[in-house]
XYZ file of N, CA and C in Angstrom:
597
model
N -159.456 166.826 63.256
C -159.733 165.573 63.950
C -161.156 165.086 63.633
N -162.111 166.048 63.575
C -163.484 165.690 63.253
C -163.614 165.188 61.824
N -162.807 165.786 60.915
C -162.828 165.372 59.511
C -162.300 163.941 59.367
N -161.256 163.622 60.136
C -160.688 162.265 60.099
C -161.702 161.249 60.598
N -162.435 161.614 61.666
C -163.457 160.714 62.207
C -164.559 160.475 61.178
N -164.945 161.528 60.433
C -165.968 161.371 59.391
C -165.489 160.434 58.286
N -164.228 160.600 57.867
C -163.684 159.721 56.826
C -163.623 158.280 57.308
N -163.243 158.091 58.576
C -163.191 156.733 59.128
C -164.590 156.116 59.180
N -165.552 156.915 59.586
C -166.931 156.433 59.636
C -167.423 156.060 58.240
N -167.117 156.901 57.259
C -167.515 156.630 55.879
C -166.820 155.371 55.358
N -165.522 155.244 55.634
C -164.780 154.062 55.183
C -165.330 152.800 55.841
N -165.697 152.891 57.125
C -166.287 151.742 57.819
C -167.631 151.355 57.220
N -168.427 152.356 56.876
C -169.733 152.083 56.267
C -169.579 151.437 54.899
N -168.648 151.946 54.090
C -168.407 151.374 52.765
C -167.926 149.935 52.889
N -167.018 149.678 53.843
C -166.512 148.323 54.058
C -167.638 147.380 54.480
N -168.517 147.851 55.370
C -169.653 147.028 55.807
C -170.563 146.688 54.639
N -170.828 147.664 53.786
C -171.687 147.420 52.612
C -171.027 146.417 51.679
N -169.714 146.568 51.462
C -169.006 145.648 50.569
C -168.981 144.227 51.126
N -168.955 144.090 52.448
C -168.964 142.762 53.050
C -170.346 142.118 52.987
N -171.403 142.932 53.114
C -172.771 142.402 53.131
C -173.302 142.181 51.723
N -172.831 142.960 50.768
C -173.352 142.920 49.400
C -173.353 141.522 48.776
N -172.275 140.736 48.882
C -172.320 139.396 48.261
C -173.337 138.449 48.896
N -173.768 138.750 50.128
C -174.711 137.872 50.826
C -176.156 138.164 50.406
N -176.421 139.352 49.906
C -177.789 139.733 49.547
C -178.438 138.792 48.532
N -177.744 138.386 47.453
C -178.393 137.430 46.534
C -178.794 136.124 47.215
N -178.018 135.688 48.206
C -178.394 134.476 48.937
C -179.711 134.665 49.678
N -179.878 135.852 50.274
C -181.138 136.146 50.955
C -182.311 136.148 49.995
N -182.104 136.714 48.809
C -183.177 136.730 47.796
C -183.454 135.313 47.323
N -182.392 134.514 47.090
C -182.578 133.138 46.634
C -183.368 132.317 47.646
N -183.229 132.652 48.935
C -183.921 131.856 49.961
C -185.434 132.030 49.927
N -185.916 133.106 49.283
C -187.370 133.313 49.174
C -187.832 133.348 47.708
N -186.903 133.037 46.799
C -187.256 133.050 45.373
C -187.792 131.693 44.963
N -188.832 131.729 44.131
C -189.373 130.493 43.568
C -189.309 130.628 42.051
N -188.102 130.443 41.538
C -187.889 130.622 40.108
C -187.298 131.984 39.817
N -185.995 132.008 39.527
C -185.307 133.264 39.228
C -184.402 132.993 38.041
N -184.864 133.373 36.849
C -184.154 133.048 35.621
C -183.499 134.296 35.027
N -182.400 134.059 34.379
C -181.738 135.129 33.637
C -182.600 135.502 32.432
N -182.781 136.699 32.071
C -182.142 137.949 32.461
C -182.958 138.777 33.458
N -183.956 138.173 34.144
C -184.794 138.934 35.066
C -183.963 139.445 36.240
N -184.212 140.709 36.628
C -183.486 141.296 37.760
C -184.016 140.791 39.097
N -185.308 140.431 39.126
C -185.925 139.920 40.343
C -186.620 138.600 40.042
N -186.842 137.767 41.041
C -187.528 136.486 40.812
C -188.952 136.693 40.289
N -189.401 135.690 39.509
C -190.767 135.763 38.983
C -191.791 135.450 40.062
N -191.417 134.612 41.027
C -192.344 134.229 42.095
C -191.575 134.160 43.413
N -192.318 134.408 44.498
C -191.712 134.392 45.834
C -192.371 133.298 46.661
N -191.588 132.685 47.558
C -192.143 131.617 48.382
C -191.327 131.471 49.666
N -192.021 131.232 50.766
C -191.360 130.958 52.042
C -191.217 129.452 52.293
N -191.534 128.646 51.266
C -191.469 127.197 51.414
C -190.085 126.697 51.835
N -188.988 127.225 51.272
C -187.676 126.743 51.731
C -187.447 126.978 53.226
N -187.925 128.126 53.735
C -187.756 128.429 55.163
C -188.626 127.516 56.032
N -189.863 127.291 55.618
C -190.728 126.416 56.414
C -190.201 124.985 56.409
N -189.645 124.545 55.278
C -189.054 123.209 55.217
C -187.824 123.120 56.113
N -186.957 124.139 56.027
C -185.717 124.122 56.815
C -185.986 124.205 58.316
N -187.016 124.961 58.704
C -187.298 125.160 60.132
C -188.273 124.141 60.704
N -188.755 123.223 59.873
C -189.679 122.213 60.391
C -188.913 121.217 61.256
N -189.577 120.632 62.268
C -188.894 119.691 63.163
C -188.369 118.448 62.451
N -188.984 118.087 61.335
C -188.554 116.868 60.635
C -187.308 117.076 59.779
N -186.962 118.330 59.477
C -185.816 118.574 58.593
C -184.488 118.282 59.268
N -184.420 118.464 60.585
C -183.169 118.244 61.309
C -182.219 119.419 61.268
N -182.615 120.513 60.611
C -181.733 121.676 60.500
C -181.496 122.310 61.864
N -182.568 122.515 62.648
C -182.405 123.148 63.961
C -181.587 122.269 64.897
N -181.830 120.953 64.854
C -181.051 120.036 65.682
C -179.580 120.055 65.262
N -179.336 120.055 63.956
C -177.964 120.119 63.453
C -177.278 121.417 63.831
N -178.021 122.521 63.764
C -177.462 123.822 64.142
C -177.110 123.841 65.629
N -178.000 123.288 66.468
C -177.738 123.251 67.909
C -176.522 122.372 68.227
N -176.431 121.224 67.565
C -175.299 120.326 67.790
C -173.992 120.974 67.348
N -174.014 121.607 66.193
C -172.826 122.287 65.689
C -172.389 123.406 66.621
N -173.359 124.180 67.116
C -173.034 125.265 68.044
C -172.454 124.721 69.340
N -173.015 123.628 69.837
C -172.488 122.989 71.049
C -171.048 122.522 70.844
N -170.788 121.865 69.718
C -169.434 121.372 69.424
C -168.458 122.539 69.311
N -168.850 123.587 68.599
C -167.969 124.742 68.412
C -167.688 125.447 69.733
N -168.717 125.601 70.572
C -168.538 126.266 71.869
C -167.645 125.443 72.789
N -167.897 124.133 72.862
C -167.081 123.264 73.718
C -165.637 123.233 73.233
N -165.432 123.205 71.925
C -164.077 123.217 71.374
C -163.361 124.511 71.719
N -164.055 125.646 71.583
C -163.447 126.939 71.905
C -163.093 127.023 73.390
N -163.976 126.517 74.268
C -163.688 126.544 75.707
C -162.498 125.661 76.057
N -162.457 124.443 75.504
C -161.324 123.554 75.763
C -160.025 124.132 75.212
N -160.098 124.746 74.028
C -158.910 125.369 73.441
C -158.404 126.504 74.328
N -159.336 127.263 74.935
C -158.931 128.340 75.836
C -158.305 127.775 77.106
N -158.892 126.703 77.650
C -158.354 126.103 78.875
C -156.935 125.576 78.680
N -156.655 125.041 77.508
C -155.314 124.526 77.238
C -154.415 125.622 76.671
N -154.968 126.480 75.829
C -154.172 127.477 75.129
C -153.657 128.598 75.995
N -154.409 128.989 77.034
C -153.959 130.090 77.887
C -152.692 129.715 78.658
N -152.659 128.591 79.405
C -151.408 128.266 80.097
C -150.259 127.935 79.141
N -150.568 127.261 78.026
C -149.512 126.947 77.059
C -148.977 128.226 76.414
N -149.872 129.142 76.066
C -149.455 130.419 75.490
C -148.667 131.254 76.479
N -149.027 131.172 77.751
C -148.274 131.894 78.784
C -146.849 131.362 78.879
N -146.721 130.047 78.875
C -145.391 129.444 78.956
C -144.543 129.830 77.744
N -145.144 129.793 76.557
C -144.396 130.126 75.341
C -144.110 131.619 75.225
N -145.043 132.439 75.684
C -144.885 133.885 75.531
C -143.977 134.533 76.558
N -143.966 133.998 77.780
C -143.209 134.640 78.854
C -141.841 134.025 79.125
N -141.652 132.770 78.785
C -140.435 132.071 79.186
C -139.604 131.660 77.981
N -138.307 131.774 78.147
C -137.366 131.261 77.153
C -136.737 130.018 77.745
N -136.946 128.879 77.120
C -136.426 127.621 77.655
C -135.878 126.772 76.516
N -135.054 125.816 76.883
C -134.466 124.937 75.894
C -135.567 124.047 75.296
N -135.578 123.944 74.006
C -136.590 123.136 73.332
C -137.857 123.899 73.002
N -137.837 125.220 73.195
C -139.029 126.039 72.920
C -139.432 125.948 71.449
N -138.441 125.983 70.553
C -138.726 125.886 69.122
C -139.335 124.529 68.783
N -138.867 123.475 69.468
C -139.402 122.137 69.225
C -140.858 122.043 69.696
N -141.157 122.672 70.845
C -142.539 122.688 71.352
C -143.441 123.435 70.375
N -142.948 124.560 69.861
C -143.734 125.335 68.891
C -143.985 124.517 67.622
N -142.957 123.810 67.149
C -143.118 122.961 65.970
C -144.118 121.839 66.232
N -144.058 121.260 67.429
C -144.987 120.202 67.797
C -146.427 120.732 67.820
N -146.588 121.970 68.323
C -147.919 122.589 68.351
C -148.441 122.848 66.945
N -147.535 123.232 66.043
C -147.949 123.547 64.677
C -148.150 122.308 63.813
N -147.694 121.159 64.286
C -147.750 119.934 63.471
C -149.137 119.635 62.920
N -150.222 119.723 63.725
C -151.546 119.427 63.145
C -151.930 120.362 62.004
N -151.433 121.605 62.056
C -151.758 122.554 60.989
C -150.878 122.323 59.760
N -149.672 121.756 59.961
C -148.742 121.555 58.858
C -148.917 120.213 58.161
N -149.326 119.197 58.932
C -149.489 117.858 58.355
C -150.724 117.807 57.464
N -150.701 116.921 56.465
C -151.914 116.752 55.648
C -153.083 116.281 56.521
N -154.248 116.825 56.255
C -155.425 116.495 57.064
C -155.738 115.017 57.092
N -155.516 114.336 55.968
C -155.815 112.908 55.878
C -154.956 112.094 56.849
N -153.677 112.472 56.977
C -152.784 111.754 57.902
C -153.248 111.934 59.341
N -153.647 113.153 59.689
C -154.123 113.420 61.044
C -155.407 112.635 61.318
N -156.308 112.615 60.339
C -157.593 111.929 60.519
C -157.393 110.431 60.712
N -156.529 109.824 59.907
C -156.298 108.385 60.047
C -155.683 108.057 61.399
N -154.743 108.880 61.844
C -154.139 108.660 63.159
C -155.154 108.788 64.276
N -155.982 109.825 64.202
C -157.013 110.033 65.224
C -158.046 108.917 65.211
N -158.426 108.478 64.008
C -159.458 107.454 63.914
C -159.010 106.158 64.595
N -157.754 105.768 64.370
C -157.236 104.563 65.017
C -157.215 104.696 66.525
N -156.797 105.862 67.009
C -156.754 106.108 68.453
C -158.160 106.134 69.050
N -159.081 106.816 68.365
C -160.446 106.925 68.873
C -161.170 105.581 68.866
N -160.843 104.716 67.888
C -161.429 103.375 67.887
C -161.030 102.615 69.144
N -159.753 102.708 69.514
C -159.283 102.003 70.715
C -159.895 102.578 71.987
N -160.138 103.891 71.999
C -160.697 104.542 73.188
C -162.223 104.518 73.220
N -162.851 104.067 72.147
C -164.310 104.032 72.095
C -164.940 105.401 71.896
N -164.219 106.332 71.278
C -164.733 107.690 71.082
C -165.274 107.927 69.674
N -165.159 106.960 68.796
C -165.612 107.142 67.418
C -167.128 107.312 67.381
N -167.569 108.361 66.701
C -169.009 108.597 66.551
C -169.687 109.191 67.777
N -168.906 109.599 68.793
C -169.494 110.202 69.994
C -169.267 111.704 69.976
N -170.073 112.423 70.743
C -169.923 113.873 70.821
C -168.568 114.274 71.411
N -168.116 113.650 72.525
C -166.772 113.992 73.010
C -165.679 113.712 71.978
N -165.837 112.641 71.208
C -164.857 112.330 70.168
C -164.811 113.400 69.093
N -165.978 113.895 68.686
C -166.036 114.946 67.667
C -165.412 116.238 68.210
N -165.690 116.558 69.472
C -165.116 117.765 70.079
C -163.595 117.650 70.138
N -163.083 116.499 70.575
C -161.630 116.302 70.646
C -160.994 116.342 69.261
N -161.682 115.783 68.267
C -161.153 115.819 66.900
C -161.065 117.253 66.386
N -162.033 118.094 66.751
C -161.984 119.501 66.347
C -160.946 120.283 67.137
N -160.636 119.812 68.331
C -159.654 120.508 69.168
C -158.250 120.429 68.578
N -157.948 119.346 67.881
C -156.600 119.138 67.340
C -156.176 120.260 66.386
N -156.969 120.606 65.360
C -156.512 121.682 64.467
C -156.664 123.086 65.057
N -157.498 123.235 66.095
C -157.766 124.557 66.661
C -156.697 124.966 67.675
N -156.185 124.004 68.407
C -155.269 124.283 69.511
C -154.015 125.053 69.100
N -153.374 124.749 67.961
C -152.190 125.531 67.592
C -152.481 127.025 67.444
N -153.597 127.354 66.810
C -153.924 128.770 66.608
C -154.184 129.470 67.936
N -154.945 128.815 68.804
C -155.262 129.410 70.106
C -153.992 129.624 70.920
N -153.111 128.623 70.942
C -151.889 128.722 71.729
C -150.975 129.813 71.190
N -150.834 129.888 69.876
C -149.946 130.902 69.301
C -150.503 132.316 69.480
N -151.824 132.464 69.408
C -152.425 133.783 69.675
C -152.161 134.193 71.120
N -152.344 133.237 72.055
C -152.109 133.559 73.464
C -150.629 133.781 73.745
N -149.742 133.087 73.037
C -148.302 133.321 73.206
C -147.946 134.744 72.790
N -148.547 135.220 71.706
C -148.307 136.599 71.264
C -148.854 137.597 72.272
N -150.001 137.282 72.875
C -150.587 138.170 73.891
C -149.679 138.227 75.119
N -149.239 137.067 75.606
C -148.410 137.034 76.807
C -147.003 137.574 76.567
N -146.545 137.597 75.322
C -145.221 138.164 75.031
C -145.188 139.658 75.344
N -146.350 140.321 75.311
C -146.441 141.750 75.633
C -147.006 141.996 77.037
N -147.166 140.942 77.815
C -147.788 141.052 79.140
C -146.710 141.333 80.185
N -146.988 142.281 81.072
C -146.051 142.644 82.139
C -146.449 141.917 83.423
N -145.627 140.969 83.858
C -145.945 140.168 85.044
C -145.772 140.951 86.348
N -145.194 142.156 86.276
C -145.038 142.965 87.492
C -146.386 143.323 88.108
N -147.409 143.474 87.265
C -148.738 143.787 87.796
C -149.264 142.638 88.651
N -149.031 141.403 88.211
C -149.435 140.247 89.016
C -148.665 140.208 90.328
N -147.382 140.498 90.263
C -146.561 140.498 91.474
C -147.051 141.552 92.462
N -147.436 142.721 91.967
C -147.960 143.774 92.847
C -149.265 143.337 93.492
N -150.130 142.688 92.725
C -151.404 142.218 93.280
C -151.158 141.182 94.377
N -150.218 140.272 94.163
C -149.912 139.267 95.193
C -149.286 139.901 96.416
N -148.469 140.937 96.210
C -147.865 141.660 97.337
C -148.937 142.320 98.186
N -150.001 142.760 97.544
C -151.097 143.415 98.259
C -152.069 142.407 98.879
N -151.768 141.123 98.768
C -152.563 140.109 99.459
C -153.572 139.371 98.599
N -153.544 139.569 97.279
C -154.496 138.880 96.403
C -154.105 137.406 96.270
N -155.108 136.554 96.245
C -154.866 135.128 96.011
C -154.550 134.922 94.529
N -154.014 133.751 94.152
C -153.759 133.520 92.724
C -155.012 133.676 91.860
N -156.170 133.203 92.362
C -157.400 133.343 91.582
C -157.803 134.810 91.457
N -157.696 135.563 92.562
C -158.033 136.992 92.510
C -157.096 137.741 91.571
N -155.831 137.361 91.580
C -154.862 137.994 90.691
C -155.216 137.730 89.237
N -155.577 136.471 88.948
C -155.941 136.137 87.571
C -157.203 136.882 87.150
N -158.197 136.918 88.045
C -159.483 137.532 87.684
C -159.382 139.044 87.544
N -158.624 139.697 88.443
C -158.604 141.158 88.467
C -157.472 141.768 87.642
N -156.394 141.015 87.417
C -155.236 141.596 86.734
C -154.990 140.930 85.382
N -154.807 139.608 85.409
C -154.402 138.906 84.190
C -155.517 138.857 83.154
N -156.710 138.441 83.582
C -157.816 138.258 82.637
C -158.181 139.544 81.891
N -158.320 140.695 82.576
C -158.620 141.912 81.806
C -157.531 142.270 80.786
N -156.280 141.947 81.110
C -155.186 142.287 80.197
C -155.163 141.387 78.965
N -155.526 140.111 79.154
C -155.448 139.170 78.025
C -156.800 138.962 77.339
N -157.860 139.584 77.858
C -159.207 139.315 77.355
C -159.378 139.568 75.855
N -158.870 140.678 75.293
C -159.049 140.857 73.832
C -158.432 139.719 73.023
N -157.218 139.306 73.391
C -156.582 138.197 72.678
C -157.301 136.886 72.904
N -157.787 136.679 74.127
C -158.523 135.456 74.447
C -159.820 135.374 73.637
N -160.532 136.480 73.533
C -161.769 136.503 72.747
C -161.475 136.289 71.258
N -160.377 136.852 70.780
C -159.986 136.644 69.377
C -159.694 135.173 69.114
N -158.911 134.560 70.005
C -158.587 133.148 69.843
C -159.815 132.269 69.953
N -160.701 132.583 70.910
C -161.909 131.791 71.091
C -162.845 131.921 69.890
N -162.965 133.132 69.344
C -163.795 133.330 68.155
C -163.221 132.556 66.967
N -161.895 132.614 66.835
C -161.245 131.878 65.741
C -161.478 130.381 65.912
N -161.346 129.883 67.152
C -161.570 128.455 67.429
C -163.015 128.086 67.121
N -163.949 128.937 67.506
C -165.374 128.682 67.245
C -165.637 128.589 65.742
N -165.062 129.517 64.988
C -165.292 129.536 63.541
C -164.665 128.332 62.855
N -163.474 127.944 63.281
C -162.813 126.773 62.672
C -163.621 125.529 62.965
């Protein structure tokens, strides 16, 4: 058992190195001031690219903050919609379930240009074009199918008897969700939220 753990640790370390290795030249390029073939290392080093990127006039920090805000808000909204939708799809068999699943997958299956043109016309009428809420909603469209399907897979393996026992013992619906449901679905929820954030 100890030998297996050592091999797993070694395999994990090798995988980590292989994942980080392609990024190392980017780190060197960020401080290189002239790096020509066939030299193994740059001829000169400079922090000028970093000072330019981090200066208040570059807009990089503002852009990074805005992007992080949009990604976080999109992931939260996707979770708010995806958890109940995934629960319905994962736990219940109902007529038209396949049609609902197809409807959810439509943004991922349709060409991006068609979705964008449709959204742009709608957002123009609603006055959301060029606004932060409009950008968040536009990002929510392609993210929602993935979040919902991940949560549907999580709830397909969820045992609702635990919730029933908690309610029998006097727990409110919120207490049941916080103490029983949320811990059970948390790994899948974090996976879906991370995926939504990255998209």
